[in-house]
CSV table of C-alpha atoms in Angstrom, one decimal:
chain,number,residue,atom,x,y,z
A,1,MET,CA,89.5,235.9,51.1
A,2,LYS,CA,89.0,239.4,49.8
A,3,LYS,CA,87.7,242.0,52.3
A,4,ASP,CA,86.2,245.4,52.5
A,5,SER,CA,84.9,245.8,49.0
A,6,ASN,CA,81.4,246.7,48.1
A,7,HIS,CA,80.2,246.3,44.5
A,8,GLY,CA,77.9,249.3,44.1
A,9,SER,CA,74.7,250.2,45.8
A,10,GLY,CA,71.5,251.7,44.8
A,11,ARG,CA,67.9,252.3,45.6
A,12,ASP,CA,66.6,249.3,43.6
A,13,GLN,CA,69.1,246.9,45.3
A,14,ARG,CA,68.2,248.3,48.7
A,15,LEU,CA,64.5,247.6,48.1
A,16,SER,CA,65.3,244.1,47.1
A,17,HIS,CA,67.3,243.5,50.3
A,18,ARG,CA,64.4,244.9,52.4
A,19,ARG,CA,62.0,242.4,50.7
A,20,TYR,CA,64.2,239.4,51.6
A,21,LEU,CA,64.8,240.7,55.1
A,22,ASP,CA,61.0,240.9,55.5
A,23,MET,CA,60.4,237.4,54.2
A,24,PHE,CA,63.3,235.5,55.8
A,25,HIS,CA,64.9,235.4,59.2
A,26,SER,CA,68.0,233.2,58.7
A,27,VAL,CA,70.1,231.4,56.1
A,28,GLU,CA,71.8,228.1,56.0
A,29,LEU,CA,74.8,227.3,53.9
A,30,SER,CA,77.2,224.5,53.3
A,31,ILE,CA,80.4,224.5,51.3
A,32,GLY,CA,81.6,221.4,49.5
A,33,GLY,CA,84.1,219.5,51.4
A,34,MET,CA,83.1,221.0,54.8
A,35,PRO,CA,81.5,218.7,57.3
A,36,TYR,CA,78.9,221.1,58.7
A,37,CYS,CA,76.0,223.3,57.6
A,38,TYR,CA,76.1,226.8,59.0
A,39,GLN,CA,73.1,228.7,60.0
A,40,PHE,CA,73.1,232.5,60.5
A,41,LYS,CA,70.5,235.1,61.4
A,42,LEU,CA,70.0,237.6,58.6
A,43,ARG,CA,71.0,241.2,59.6
A,44,ASP,CA,70.1,244.5,58.1
A,45,ARG,CA,73.1,246.8,57.6
A,46,SER,CA,71.5,249.9,56.2
A,47,GLU,CA,74.6,251.2,54.4
A,48,LYS,CA,75.5,247.8,53.0
A,49,GLY,CA,72.2,245.8,52.9
A,50,MET,CA,71.6,242.2,54.0
A,51,CYS,CA,74.3,240.3,55.7
A,52,VAL,CA,75.3,237.6,58.2
A,53,LEU,CA,77.7,237.9,61.1
A,54,VAL,CA,80.6,235.3,60.9
A,55,GLN,CA,83.2,234.8,63.5
A,56,GLU,CA,86.7,235.5,62.1
A,57,THR,CA,88.0,232.2,63.5
A,58,SER,CA,85.3,230.2,61.9
A,59,GLU,CA,86.4,227.3,59.6
A,60,LEU,CA,84.0,228.8,57.0
A,61,MET,CA,85.8,232.1,56.6
A,62,PRO,CA,88.6,230.9,54.3
A,63,HIS,CA,86.0,229.5,51.9
A,64,LEU,CA,84.1,232.8,51.5
A,65,ASN,CA,85.2,235.1,48.7
A,66,ILE,CA,83.6,238.3,47.3
A,67,GLY,CA,81.8,237.5,44.1
A,68,ASP,CA,81.2,233.8,44.9
A,69,VAL,CA,77.7,232.7,44.1
A,70,LEU,CA,76.4,230.1,46.5
A,71,ASP,CA,73.2,228.1,46.8
A,72,ILE,CA,71.9,229.3,50.2
A,73,LYS,CA,68.9,228.1,52.0
A,74,PHE,CA,66.7,230.9,53.2
A,75,TRP,CA,64.4,230.2,56.2
A,76,PRO,CA,61.1,232.1,56.2
A,77,SER,CA,59.9,234.1,59.2
A,78,ASP,CA,56.6,232.3,58.8
A,79,LYS,CA,57.3,228.8,60.1
A,80,THR,CA,54.5,227.3,58.0
A,81,VAL,CA,56.4,228.2,54.8
A,82,PRO,CA,59.1,225.8,53.6
A,83,PRO,CA,62.7,227.2,53.2
A,84,GLU,CA,63.9,228.3,49.7
A,85,ASN,CA,67.2,227.6,48.1
A,86,LEU,CA,68.3,230.8,46.3
A,87,LYS,CA,71.5,231.6,44.3
A,88,THR,CA,73.2,234.3,46.4
A,89,GLN,CA,76.3,236.3,45.8
A,90,ILE,CA,78.8,237.4,48.5
A,91,ARG,CA,78.9,241.2,48.0
A,92,HIS,CA,81.4,242.2,50.7
A,93,ILE,CA,83.3,240.9,53.7
A,94,THR,CA,83.8,243.6,56.2
A,95,LYS,CA,85.5,243.5,59.6
A,96,THR,CA,83.1,244.6,62.3
A,97,PRO,CA,84.0,247.7,64.4
A,98,SER,CA,85.8,246.7,67.6
A,99,LYS,CA,82.9,248.1,69.7
A,100,HIS,CA,80.3,245.9,67.8
A,101,SER,CA,80.9,242.2,67.8
A,102,PRO,CA,84.8,242.2,67.9
A,103,GLY,CA,86.4,239.3,66.1
A,104,HIS,CA,83.7,239.0,63.5
A,105,PHE,CA,83.0,239.9,59.8
A,106,TYR,CA,79.8,241.1,58.2
A,107,VAL,CA,79.4,239.0,55.1
A,108,GLY,CA,77.1,240.8,52.7
A,109,LEU,CA,74.6,238.8,50.6
A,110,MET,CA,72.6,239.6,47.5
A,111,VAL,CA,70.1,237.2,46.0
A,112,VAL,CA,70.9,236.9,42.3
A,113,GLU,CA,68.5,234.3,41.1
A,114,THR,CA,65.0,233.7,42.7
A,115,ASN,CA,62.2,231.3,42.5
A,116,ASN,CA,59.5,233.7,41.3
A,117,HIS,CA,60.2,236.6,43.8
């Protein structure tokens, strides 16, 4: 697992992150060979965009790598709308500050392929 790397930032990327954060409230992912699906609330980290908070002791952490592109299910804020599977890249894995959620990582996400968004 690589940590604390951020592959660029920019105004256009930030606007894209904001759009997804407005449309969706959580994500669900599963990694091949793992027995569980994991669901996380989407978070807005202004300086690094959209992310999820993952406990460092989670069985999922060793399977997450910066640059990986995963099929992630995005759950809409509007419960009448079905979830969407979107190709999403892991952009960074950053240890949280000790005063904020100690023992966790922020895992930054960026949608790289959409279904007409």
